[in-house]
mmCIF file with all atom_site columns, C-alpha atoms in Angstrom:
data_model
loop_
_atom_site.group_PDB
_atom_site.id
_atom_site.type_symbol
_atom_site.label_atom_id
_atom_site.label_alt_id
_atom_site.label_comp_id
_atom_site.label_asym_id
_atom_site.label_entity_id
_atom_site.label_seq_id
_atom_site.pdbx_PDB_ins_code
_atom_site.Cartn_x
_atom_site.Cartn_y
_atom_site.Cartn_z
_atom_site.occupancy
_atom_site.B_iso_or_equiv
_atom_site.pdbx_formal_charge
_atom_site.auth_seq_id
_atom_site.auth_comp_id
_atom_site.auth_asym_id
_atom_site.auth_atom_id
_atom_site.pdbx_PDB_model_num
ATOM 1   C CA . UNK A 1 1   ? 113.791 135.457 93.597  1.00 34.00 ? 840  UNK A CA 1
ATOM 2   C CA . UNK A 1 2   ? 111.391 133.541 95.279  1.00 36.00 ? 841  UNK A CA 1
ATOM 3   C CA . UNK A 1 3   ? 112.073 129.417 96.440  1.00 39.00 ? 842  UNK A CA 1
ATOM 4   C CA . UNK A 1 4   ? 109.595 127.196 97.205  1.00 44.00 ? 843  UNK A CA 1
ATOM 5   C CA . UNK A 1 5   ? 108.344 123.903 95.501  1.00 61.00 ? 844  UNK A CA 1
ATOM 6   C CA . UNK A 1 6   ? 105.346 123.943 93.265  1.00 64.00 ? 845  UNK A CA 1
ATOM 7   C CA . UNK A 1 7   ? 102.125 122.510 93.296  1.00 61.00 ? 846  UNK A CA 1
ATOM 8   C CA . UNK A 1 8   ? 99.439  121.773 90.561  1.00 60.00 ? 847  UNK A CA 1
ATOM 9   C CA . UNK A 1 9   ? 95.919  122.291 91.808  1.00 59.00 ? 848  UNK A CA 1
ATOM 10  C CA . UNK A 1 10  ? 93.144  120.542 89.703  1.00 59.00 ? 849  UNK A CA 1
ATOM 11  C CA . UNK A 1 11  ? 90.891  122.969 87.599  1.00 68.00 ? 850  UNK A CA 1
ATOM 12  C CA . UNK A 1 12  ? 93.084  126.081 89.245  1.00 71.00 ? 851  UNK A CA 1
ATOM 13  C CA . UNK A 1 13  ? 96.585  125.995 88.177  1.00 73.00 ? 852  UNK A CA 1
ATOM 14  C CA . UNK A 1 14  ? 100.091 126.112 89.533  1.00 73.00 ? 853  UNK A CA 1
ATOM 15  C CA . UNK A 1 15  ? 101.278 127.279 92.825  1.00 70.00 ? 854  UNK A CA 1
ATOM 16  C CA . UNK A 1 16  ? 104.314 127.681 95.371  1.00 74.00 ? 855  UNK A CA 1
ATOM 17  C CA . UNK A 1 17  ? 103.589 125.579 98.120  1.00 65.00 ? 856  UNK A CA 1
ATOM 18  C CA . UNK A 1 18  ? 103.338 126.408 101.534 1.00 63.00 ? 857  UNK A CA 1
ATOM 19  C CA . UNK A 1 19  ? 106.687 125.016 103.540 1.00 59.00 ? 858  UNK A CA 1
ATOM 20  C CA . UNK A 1 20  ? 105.599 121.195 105.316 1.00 63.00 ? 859  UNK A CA 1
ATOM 21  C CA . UNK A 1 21  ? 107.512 119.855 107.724 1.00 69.00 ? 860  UNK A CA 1
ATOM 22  C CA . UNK A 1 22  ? 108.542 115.941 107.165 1.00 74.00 ? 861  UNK A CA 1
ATOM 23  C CA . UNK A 1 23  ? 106.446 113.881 109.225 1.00 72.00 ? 862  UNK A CA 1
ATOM 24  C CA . UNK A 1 24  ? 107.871 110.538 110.799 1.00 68.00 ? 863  UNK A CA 1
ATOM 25  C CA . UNK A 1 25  ? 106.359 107.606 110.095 1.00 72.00 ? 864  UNK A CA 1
ATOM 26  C CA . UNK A 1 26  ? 107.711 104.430 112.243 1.00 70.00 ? 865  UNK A CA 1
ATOM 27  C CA . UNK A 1 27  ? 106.910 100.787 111.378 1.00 73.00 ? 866  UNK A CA 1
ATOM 28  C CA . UNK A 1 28  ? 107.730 99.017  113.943 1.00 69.00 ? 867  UNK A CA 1
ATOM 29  C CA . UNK A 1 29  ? 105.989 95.920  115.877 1.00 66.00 ? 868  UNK A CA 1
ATOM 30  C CA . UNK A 1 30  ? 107.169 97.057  118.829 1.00 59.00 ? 869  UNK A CA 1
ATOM 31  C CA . UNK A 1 31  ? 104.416 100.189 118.246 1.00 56.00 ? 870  UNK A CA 1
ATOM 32  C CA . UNK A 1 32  ? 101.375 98.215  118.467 1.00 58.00 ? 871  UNK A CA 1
ATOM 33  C CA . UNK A 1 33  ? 99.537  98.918  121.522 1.00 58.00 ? 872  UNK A CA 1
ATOM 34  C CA . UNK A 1 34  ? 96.588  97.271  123.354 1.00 58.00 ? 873  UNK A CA 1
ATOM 35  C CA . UNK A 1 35  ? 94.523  101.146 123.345 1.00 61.00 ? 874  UNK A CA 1
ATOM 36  C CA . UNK A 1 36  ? 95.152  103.552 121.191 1.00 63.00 ? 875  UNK A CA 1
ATOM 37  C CA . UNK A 1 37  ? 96.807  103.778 117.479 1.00 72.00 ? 876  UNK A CA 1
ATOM 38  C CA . UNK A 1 38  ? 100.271 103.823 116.799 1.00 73.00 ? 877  UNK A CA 1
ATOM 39  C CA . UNK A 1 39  ? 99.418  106.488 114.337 1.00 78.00 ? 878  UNK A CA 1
ATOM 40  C CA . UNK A 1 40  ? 98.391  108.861 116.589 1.00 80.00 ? 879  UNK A CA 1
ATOM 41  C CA . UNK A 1 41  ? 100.894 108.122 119.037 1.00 76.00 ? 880  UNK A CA 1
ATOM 42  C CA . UNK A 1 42  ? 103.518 108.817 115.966 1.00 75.00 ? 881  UNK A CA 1
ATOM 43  C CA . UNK A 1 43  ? 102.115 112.260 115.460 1.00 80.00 ? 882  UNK A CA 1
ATOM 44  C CA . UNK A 1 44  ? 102.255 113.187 118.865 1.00 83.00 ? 883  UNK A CA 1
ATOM 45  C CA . UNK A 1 45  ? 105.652 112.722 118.753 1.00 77.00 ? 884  UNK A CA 1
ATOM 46  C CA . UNK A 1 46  ? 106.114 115.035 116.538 1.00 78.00 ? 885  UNK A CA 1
ATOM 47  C CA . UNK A 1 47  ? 103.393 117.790 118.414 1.00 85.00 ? 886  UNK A CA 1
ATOM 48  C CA . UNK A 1 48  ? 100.864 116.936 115.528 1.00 86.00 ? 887  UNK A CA 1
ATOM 49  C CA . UNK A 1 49  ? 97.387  115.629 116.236 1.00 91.00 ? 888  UNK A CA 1
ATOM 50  C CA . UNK A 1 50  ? 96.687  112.280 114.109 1.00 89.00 ? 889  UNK A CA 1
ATOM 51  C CA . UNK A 1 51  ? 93.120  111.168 112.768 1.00 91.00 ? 890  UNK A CA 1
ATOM 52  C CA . UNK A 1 52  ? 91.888  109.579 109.672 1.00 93.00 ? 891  UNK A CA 1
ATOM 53  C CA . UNK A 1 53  ? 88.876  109.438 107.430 1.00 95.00 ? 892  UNK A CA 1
ATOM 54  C CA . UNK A 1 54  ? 87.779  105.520 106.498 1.00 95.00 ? 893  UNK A CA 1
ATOM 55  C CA . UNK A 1 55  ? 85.093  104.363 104.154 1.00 97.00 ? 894  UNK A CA 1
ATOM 56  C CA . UNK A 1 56  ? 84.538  100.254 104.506 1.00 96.00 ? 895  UNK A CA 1
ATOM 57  C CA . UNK A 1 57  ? 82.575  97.925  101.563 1.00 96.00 ? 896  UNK A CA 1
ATOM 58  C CA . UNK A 1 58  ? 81.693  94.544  102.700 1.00 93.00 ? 897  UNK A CA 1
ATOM 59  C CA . UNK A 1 59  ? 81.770  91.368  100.180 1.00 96.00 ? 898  UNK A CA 1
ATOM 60  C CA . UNK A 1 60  ? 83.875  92.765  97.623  1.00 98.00 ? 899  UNK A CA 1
ATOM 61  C CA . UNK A 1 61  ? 85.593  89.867  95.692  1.00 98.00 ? 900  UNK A CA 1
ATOM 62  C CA . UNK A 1 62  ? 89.797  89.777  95.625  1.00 98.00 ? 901  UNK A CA 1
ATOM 63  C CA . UNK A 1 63  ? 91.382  90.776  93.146  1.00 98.00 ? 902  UNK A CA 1
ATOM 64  C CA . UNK A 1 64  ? 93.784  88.286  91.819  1.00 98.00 ? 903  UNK A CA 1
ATOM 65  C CA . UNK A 1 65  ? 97.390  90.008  93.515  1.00 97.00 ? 904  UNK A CA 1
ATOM 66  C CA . UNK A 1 66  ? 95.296  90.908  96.577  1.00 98.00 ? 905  UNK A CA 1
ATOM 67  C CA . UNK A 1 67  ? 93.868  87.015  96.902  1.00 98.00 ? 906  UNK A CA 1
ATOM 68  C CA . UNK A 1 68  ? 97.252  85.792  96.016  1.00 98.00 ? 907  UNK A CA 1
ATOM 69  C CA . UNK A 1 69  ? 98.611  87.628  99.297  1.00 98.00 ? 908  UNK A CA 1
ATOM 70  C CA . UNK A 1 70  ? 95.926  86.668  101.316 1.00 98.00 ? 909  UNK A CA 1
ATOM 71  C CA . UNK A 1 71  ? 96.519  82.927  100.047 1.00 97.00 ? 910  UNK A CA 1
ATOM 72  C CA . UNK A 1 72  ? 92.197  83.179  98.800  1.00 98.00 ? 911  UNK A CA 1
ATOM 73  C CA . UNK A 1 73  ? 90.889  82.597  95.552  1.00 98.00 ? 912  UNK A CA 1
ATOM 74  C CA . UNK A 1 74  ? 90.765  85.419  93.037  1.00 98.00 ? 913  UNK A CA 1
ATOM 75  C CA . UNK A 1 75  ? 87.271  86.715  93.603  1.00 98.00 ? 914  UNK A CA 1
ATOM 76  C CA . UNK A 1 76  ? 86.963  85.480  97.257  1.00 98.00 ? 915  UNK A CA 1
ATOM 77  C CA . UNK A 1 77  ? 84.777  87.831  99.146  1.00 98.00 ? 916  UNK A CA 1
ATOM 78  C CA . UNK A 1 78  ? 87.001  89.776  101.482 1.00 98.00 ? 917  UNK A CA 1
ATOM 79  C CA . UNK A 1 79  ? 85.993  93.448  103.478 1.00 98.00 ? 918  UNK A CA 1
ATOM 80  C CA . UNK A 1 80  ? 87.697  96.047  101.873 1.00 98.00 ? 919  UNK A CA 1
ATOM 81  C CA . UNK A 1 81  ? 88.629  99.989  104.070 1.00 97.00 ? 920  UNK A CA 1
ATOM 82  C CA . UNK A 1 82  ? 89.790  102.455 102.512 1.00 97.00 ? 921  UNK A CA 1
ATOM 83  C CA . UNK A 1 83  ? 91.613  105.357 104.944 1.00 96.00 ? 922  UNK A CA 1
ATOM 84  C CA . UNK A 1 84  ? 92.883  108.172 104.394 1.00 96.00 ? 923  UNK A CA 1
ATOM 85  C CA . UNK A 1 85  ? 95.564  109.338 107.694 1.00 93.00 ? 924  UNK A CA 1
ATOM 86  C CA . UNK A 1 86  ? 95.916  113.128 108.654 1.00 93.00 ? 925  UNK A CA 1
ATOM 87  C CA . UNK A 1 87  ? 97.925  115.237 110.915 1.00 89.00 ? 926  UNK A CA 1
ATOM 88  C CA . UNK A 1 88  ? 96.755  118.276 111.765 1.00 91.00 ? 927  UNK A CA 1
ATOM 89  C CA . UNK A 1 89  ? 93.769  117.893 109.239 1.00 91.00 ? 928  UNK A CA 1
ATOM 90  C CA . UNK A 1 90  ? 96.394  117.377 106.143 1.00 89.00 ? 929  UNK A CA 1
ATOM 91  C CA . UNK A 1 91  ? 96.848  114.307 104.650 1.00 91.00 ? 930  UNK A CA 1
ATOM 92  C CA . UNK A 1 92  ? 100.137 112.022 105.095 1.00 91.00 ? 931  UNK A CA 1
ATOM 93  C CA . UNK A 1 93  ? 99.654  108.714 104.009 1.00 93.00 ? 932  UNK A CA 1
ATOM 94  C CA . UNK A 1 94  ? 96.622  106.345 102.471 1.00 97.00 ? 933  UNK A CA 1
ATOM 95  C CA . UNK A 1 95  ? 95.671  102.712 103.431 1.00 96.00 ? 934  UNK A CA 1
ATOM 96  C CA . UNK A 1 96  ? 93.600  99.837  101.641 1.00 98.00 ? 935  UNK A CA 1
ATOM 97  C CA . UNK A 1 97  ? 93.330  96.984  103.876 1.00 97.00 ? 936  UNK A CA 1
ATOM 98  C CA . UNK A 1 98  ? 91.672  94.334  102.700 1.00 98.00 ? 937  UNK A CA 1
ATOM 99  C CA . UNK A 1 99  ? 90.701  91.245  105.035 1.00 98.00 ? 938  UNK A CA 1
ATOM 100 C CA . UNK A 1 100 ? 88.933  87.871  104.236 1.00 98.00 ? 939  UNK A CA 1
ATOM 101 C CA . UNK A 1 101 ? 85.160  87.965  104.949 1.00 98.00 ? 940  UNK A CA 1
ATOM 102 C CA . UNK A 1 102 ? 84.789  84.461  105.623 1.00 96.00 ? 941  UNK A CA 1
ATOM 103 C CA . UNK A 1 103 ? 87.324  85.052  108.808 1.00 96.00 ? 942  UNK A CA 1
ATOM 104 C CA . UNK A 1 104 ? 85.124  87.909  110.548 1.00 96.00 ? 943  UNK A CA 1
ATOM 105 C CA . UNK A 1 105 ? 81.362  87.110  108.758 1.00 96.00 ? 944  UNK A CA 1
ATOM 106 C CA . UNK A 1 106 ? 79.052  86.864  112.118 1.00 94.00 ? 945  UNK A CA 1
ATOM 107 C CA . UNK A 1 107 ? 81.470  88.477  114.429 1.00 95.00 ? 946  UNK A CA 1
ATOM 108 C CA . UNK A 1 108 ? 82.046  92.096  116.179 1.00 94.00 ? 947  UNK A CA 1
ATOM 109 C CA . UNK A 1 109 ? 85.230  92.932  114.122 1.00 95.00 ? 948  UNK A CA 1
ATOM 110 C CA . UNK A 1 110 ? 83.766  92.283  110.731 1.00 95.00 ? 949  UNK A CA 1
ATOM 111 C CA . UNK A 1 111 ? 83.968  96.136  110.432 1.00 94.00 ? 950  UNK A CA 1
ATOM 112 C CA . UNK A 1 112 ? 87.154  97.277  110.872 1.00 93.00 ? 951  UNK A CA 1
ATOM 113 C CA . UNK A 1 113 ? 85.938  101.034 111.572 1.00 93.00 ? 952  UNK A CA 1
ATOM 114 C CA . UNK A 1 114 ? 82.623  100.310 113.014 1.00 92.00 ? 953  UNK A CA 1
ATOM 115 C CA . UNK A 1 115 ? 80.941  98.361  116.539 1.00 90.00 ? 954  UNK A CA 1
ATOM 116 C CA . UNK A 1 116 ? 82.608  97.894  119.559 1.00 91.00 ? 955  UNK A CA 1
ATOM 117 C CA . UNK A 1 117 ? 85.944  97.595  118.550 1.00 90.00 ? 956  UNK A CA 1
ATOM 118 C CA . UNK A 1 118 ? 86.173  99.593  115.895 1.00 89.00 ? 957  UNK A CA 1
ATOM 119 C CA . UNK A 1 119 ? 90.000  102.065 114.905 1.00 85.00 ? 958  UNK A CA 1
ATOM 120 C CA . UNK A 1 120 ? 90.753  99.014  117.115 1.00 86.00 ? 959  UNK A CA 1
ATOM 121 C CA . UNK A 1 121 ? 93.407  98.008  114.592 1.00 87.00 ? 960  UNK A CA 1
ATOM 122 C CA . UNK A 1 122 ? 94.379  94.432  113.039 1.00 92.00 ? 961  UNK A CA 1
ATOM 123 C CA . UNK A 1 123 ? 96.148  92.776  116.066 1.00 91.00 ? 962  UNK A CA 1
ATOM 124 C CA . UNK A 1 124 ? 93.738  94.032  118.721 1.00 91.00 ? 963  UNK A CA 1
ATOM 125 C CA . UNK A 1 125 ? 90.817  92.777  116.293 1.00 93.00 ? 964  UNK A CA 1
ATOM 126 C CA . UNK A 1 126 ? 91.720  89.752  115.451 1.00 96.00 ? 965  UNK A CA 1
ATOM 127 C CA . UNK A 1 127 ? 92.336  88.603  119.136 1.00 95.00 ? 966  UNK A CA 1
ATOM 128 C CA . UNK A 1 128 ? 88.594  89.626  120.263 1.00 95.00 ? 967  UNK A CA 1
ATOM 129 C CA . UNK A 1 129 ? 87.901  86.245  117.959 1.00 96.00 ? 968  UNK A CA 1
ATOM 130 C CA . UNK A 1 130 ? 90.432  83.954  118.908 1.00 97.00 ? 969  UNK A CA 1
ATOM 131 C CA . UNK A 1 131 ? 93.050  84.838  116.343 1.00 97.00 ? 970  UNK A CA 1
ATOM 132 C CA . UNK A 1 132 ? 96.409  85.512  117.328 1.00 97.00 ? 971  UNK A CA 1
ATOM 133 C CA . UNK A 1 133 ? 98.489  87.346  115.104 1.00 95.00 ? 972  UNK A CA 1
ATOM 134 C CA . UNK A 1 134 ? 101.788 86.807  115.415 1.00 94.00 ? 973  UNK A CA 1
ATOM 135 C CA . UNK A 1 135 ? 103.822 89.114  112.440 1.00 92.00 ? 974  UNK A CA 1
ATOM 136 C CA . UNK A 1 136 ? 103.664 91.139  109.427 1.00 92.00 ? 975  UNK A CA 1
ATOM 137 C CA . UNK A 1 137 ? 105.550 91.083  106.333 1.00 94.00 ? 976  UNK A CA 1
ATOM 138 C CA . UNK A 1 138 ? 106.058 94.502  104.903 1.00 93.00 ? 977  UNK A CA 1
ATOM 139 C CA . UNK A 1 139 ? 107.290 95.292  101.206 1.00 95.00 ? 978  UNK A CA 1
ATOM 140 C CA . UNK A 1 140 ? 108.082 99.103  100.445 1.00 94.00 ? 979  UNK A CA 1
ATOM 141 C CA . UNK A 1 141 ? 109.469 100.036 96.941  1.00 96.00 ? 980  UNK A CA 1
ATOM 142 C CA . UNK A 1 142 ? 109.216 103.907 95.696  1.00 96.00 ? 981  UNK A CA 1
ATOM 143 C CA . UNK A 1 143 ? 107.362 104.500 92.506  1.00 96.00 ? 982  UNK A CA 1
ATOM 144 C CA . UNK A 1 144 ? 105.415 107.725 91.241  1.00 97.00 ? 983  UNK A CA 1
ATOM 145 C CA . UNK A 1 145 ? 102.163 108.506 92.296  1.00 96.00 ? 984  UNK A CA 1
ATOM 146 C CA . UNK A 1 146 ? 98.799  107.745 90.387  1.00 96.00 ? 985  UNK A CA 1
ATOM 147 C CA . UNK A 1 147 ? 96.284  110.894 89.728  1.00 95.00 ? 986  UNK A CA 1
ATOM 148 C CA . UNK A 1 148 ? 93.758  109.412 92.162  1.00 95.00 ? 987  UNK A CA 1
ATOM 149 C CA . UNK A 1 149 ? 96.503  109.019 94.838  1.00 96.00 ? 988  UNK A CA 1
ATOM 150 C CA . UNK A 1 150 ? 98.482  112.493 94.289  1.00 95.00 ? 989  UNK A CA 1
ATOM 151 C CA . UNK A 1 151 ? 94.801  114.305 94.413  1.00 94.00 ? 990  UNK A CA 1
ATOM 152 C CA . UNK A 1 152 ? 93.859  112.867 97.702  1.00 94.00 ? 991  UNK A CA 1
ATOM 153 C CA . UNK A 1 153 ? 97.485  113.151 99.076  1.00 94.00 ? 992  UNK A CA 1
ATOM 154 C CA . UNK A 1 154 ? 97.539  117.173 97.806  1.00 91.00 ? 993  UNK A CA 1
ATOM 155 C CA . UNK A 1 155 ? 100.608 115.787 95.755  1.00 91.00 ? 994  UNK A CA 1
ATOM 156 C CA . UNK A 1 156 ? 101.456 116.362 92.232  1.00 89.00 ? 995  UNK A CA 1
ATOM 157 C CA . UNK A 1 157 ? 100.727 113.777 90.269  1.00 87.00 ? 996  UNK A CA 1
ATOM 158 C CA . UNK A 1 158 ? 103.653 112.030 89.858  1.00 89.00 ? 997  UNK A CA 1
ATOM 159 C CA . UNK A 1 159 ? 105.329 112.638 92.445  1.00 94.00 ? 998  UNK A CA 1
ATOM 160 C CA . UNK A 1 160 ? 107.152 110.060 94.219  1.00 96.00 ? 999  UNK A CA 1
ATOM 161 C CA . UNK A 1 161 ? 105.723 107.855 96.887  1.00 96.00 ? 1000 UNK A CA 1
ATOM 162 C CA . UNK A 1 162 ? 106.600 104.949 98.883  1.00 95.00 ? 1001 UNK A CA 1
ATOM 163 C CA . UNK A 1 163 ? 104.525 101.733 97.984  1.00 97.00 ? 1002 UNK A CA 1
ATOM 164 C CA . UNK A 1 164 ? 104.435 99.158  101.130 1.00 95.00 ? 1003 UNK A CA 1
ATOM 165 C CA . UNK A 1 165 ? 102.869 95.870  101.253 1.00 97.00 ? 1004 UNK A CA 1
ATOM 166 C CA . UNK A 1 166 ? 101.528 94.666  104.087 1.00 95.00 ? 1005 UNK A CA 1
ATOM 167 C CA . UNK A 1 167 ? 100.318 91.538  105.334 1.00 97.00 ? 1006 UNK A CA 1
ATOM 168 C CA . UNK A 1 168 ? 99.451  90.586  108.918 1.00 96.00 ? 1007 UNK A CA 1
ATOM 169 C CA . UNK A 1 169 ? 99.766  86.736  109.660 1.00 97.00 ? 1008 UNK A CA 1
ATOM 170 C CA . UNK A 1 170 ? 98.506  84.570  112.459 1.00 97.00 ? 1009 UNK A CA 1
ATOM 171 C CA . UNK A 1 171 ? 100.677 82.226  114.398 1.00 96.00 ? 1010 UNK A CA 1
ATOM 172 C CA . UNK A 1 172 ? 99.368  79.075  112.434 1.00 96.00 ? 1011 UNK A CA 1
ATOM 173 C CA . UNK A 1 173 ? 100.591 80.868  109.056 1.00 96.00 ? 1012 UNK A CA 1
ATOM 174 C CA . UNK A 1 174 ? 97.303  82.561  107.915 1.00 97.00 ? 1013 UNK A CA 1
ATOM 175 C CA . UNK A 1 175 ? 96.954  85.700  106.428 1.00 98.00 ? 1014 UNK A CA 1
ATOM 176 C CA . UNK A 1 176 ? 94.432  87.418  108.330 1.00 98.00 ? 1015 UNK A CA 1
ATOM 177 C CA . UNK A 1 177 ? 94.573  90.944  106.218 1.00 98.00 ? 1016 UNK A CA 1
ATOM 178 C CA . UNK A 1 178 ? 96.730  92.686  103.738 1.00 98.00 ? 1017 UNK A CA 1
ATOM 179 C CA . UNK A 1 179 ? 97.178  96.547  102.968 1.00 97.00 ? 1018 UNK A CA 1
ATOM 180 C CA . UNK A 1 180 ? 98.320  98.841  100.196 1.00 97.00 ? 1019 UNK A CA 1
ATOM 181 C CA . UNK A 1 181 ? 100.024 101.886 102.152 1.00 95.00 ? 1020 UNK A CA 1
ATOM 182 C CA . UNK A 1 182 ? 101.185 105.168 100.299 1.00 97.00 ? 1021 UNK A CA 1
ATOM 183 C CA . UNK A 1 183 ? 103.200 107.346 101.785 1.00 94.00 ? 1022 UNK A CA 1
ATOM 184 C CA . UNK A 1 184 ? 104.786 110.777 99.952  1.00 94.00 ? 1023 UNK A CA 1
ATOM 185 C CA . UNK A 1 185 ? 107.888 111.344 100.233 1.00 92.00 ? 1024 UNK A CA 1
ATOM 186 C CA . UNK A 1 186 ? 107.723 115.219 100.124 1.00 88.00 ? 1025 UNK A CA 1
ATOM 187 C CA . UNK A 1 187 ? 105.830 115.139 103.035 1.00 86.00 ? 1026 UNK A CA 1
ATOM 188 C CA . UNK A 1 188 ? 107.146 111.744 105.131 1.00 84.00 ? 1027 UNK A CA 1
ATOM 189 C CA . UNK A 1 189 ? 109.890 109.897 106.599 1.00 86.00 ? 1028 UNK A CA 1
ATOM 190 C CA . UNK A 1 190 ? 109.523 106.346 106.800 1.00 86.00 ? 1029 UNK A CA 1
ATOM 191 C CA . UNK A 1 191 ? 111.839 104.787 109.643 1.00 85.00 ? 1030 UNK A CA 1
ATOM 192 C CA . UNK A 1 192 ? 111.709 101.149 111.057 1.00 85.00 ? 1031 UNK A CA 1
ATOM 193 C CA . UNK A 1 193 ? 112.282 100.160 114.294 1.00 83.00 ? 1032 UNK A CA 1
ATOM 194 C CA . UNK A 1 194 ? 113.428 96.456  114.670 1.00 82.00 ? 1033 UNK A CA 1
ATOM 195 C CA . UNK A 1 195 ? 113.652 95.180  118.184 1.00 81.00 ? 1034 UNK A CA 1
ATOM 196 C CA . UNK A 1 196 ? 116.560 92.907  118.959 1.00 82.00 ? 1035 UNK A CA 1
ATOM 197 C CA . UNK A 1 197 ? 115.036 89.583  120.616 1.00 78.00 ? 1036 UNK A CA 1
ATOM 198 C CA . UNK A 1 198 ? 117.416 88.213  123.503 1.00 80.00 ? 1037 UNK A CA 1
#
């Protein structure tokens, strides 16, 4: 008899799948770094290489839960990335950030992927303008995963996946971006690291 956990495959049918390894994730703000991405550093760890894919839309107006987190009006224009995070090629874990456009219009960082600071990440960003962002505010609750979600993640769909919601805030209480993270279980650990202040 032969074990292994299935897989559905769009348009091709059903399928043991190969053996993965769980990959840690850590959230922790003790992770972000002046150079270099947290990410990667967390798949080093683990002897993986980390990259990821982004595509980036400028002036696309809030949705209503999305402006409610950033503390904009519903249809504000904001710059939304979409990313998709890999080790070793294979996707792990997707990302929709969405940030305000009226805080980065005019400025080097208004692409979050792209000019001189770009895979920069939020904190690092945001102080190249003045901005100082002090923490984040993250919300994780398991649910299944949509179509769209289990077909980029090489999921079934279904499958479950942890939902976190992310928001970065400055010191003077702004929201200065907010994220929808998805990260499948099957193929993750999520672990957070909370330093002790003394």
């Amino acid at each position: 008899m032969t074990c292994g956990v299935l897989e559905g495959r769009a348009g091709s049918g059903t399928y043991v799948a190969e053996p993965r390894q769980r990959v840690r994730v850590v959230r922790s703000s003790a992770r972000e770094q002046p150079e270099g991405s947290p990410f990667r550093a967390d798949m080093k760890a683990v002897g993986k290489h980390g990259d990821w894919e982004s595509r980036t839309d400028a002036k696309v107006p809030a949705p209503a839960e999305i402006a409610a987190r950033l503390g904009i009006a519903e249809g504000e224009l904001c710059v939304r990335t979409s990313y998709e995070f890999l080790a070793d090629g294979r996707p792990v874990q997707l990302s929709t950030s969405w940030e305000p456009y009226d805080l980065t219009a005019g400025t080097l960082v208004v692409l979050p992927e792209g000019g001189p600071h770009a895979g920069a990440g939020v904190v690092n960003r945001m102080a190249v303008i003045g901005i100082t962002v002090s923490h984040a505010v993250e919300q994780p609750e398991p649910r299944q995963a949509t179509a769209e979600e289990a077909s980029l993640l090489g999921i079934q769909k279904a499958a479950l996946v942890t939902h976190i919601r992310r928001t970065y805030y400055s010191d003077q209480g702004r929201p200065v971006e907010t994220a929808n993270i998805v990260v499948p279980a099957a193929h993750c650990e999520i672990v957070y690291e909370i330093p002790i202040n003394r």
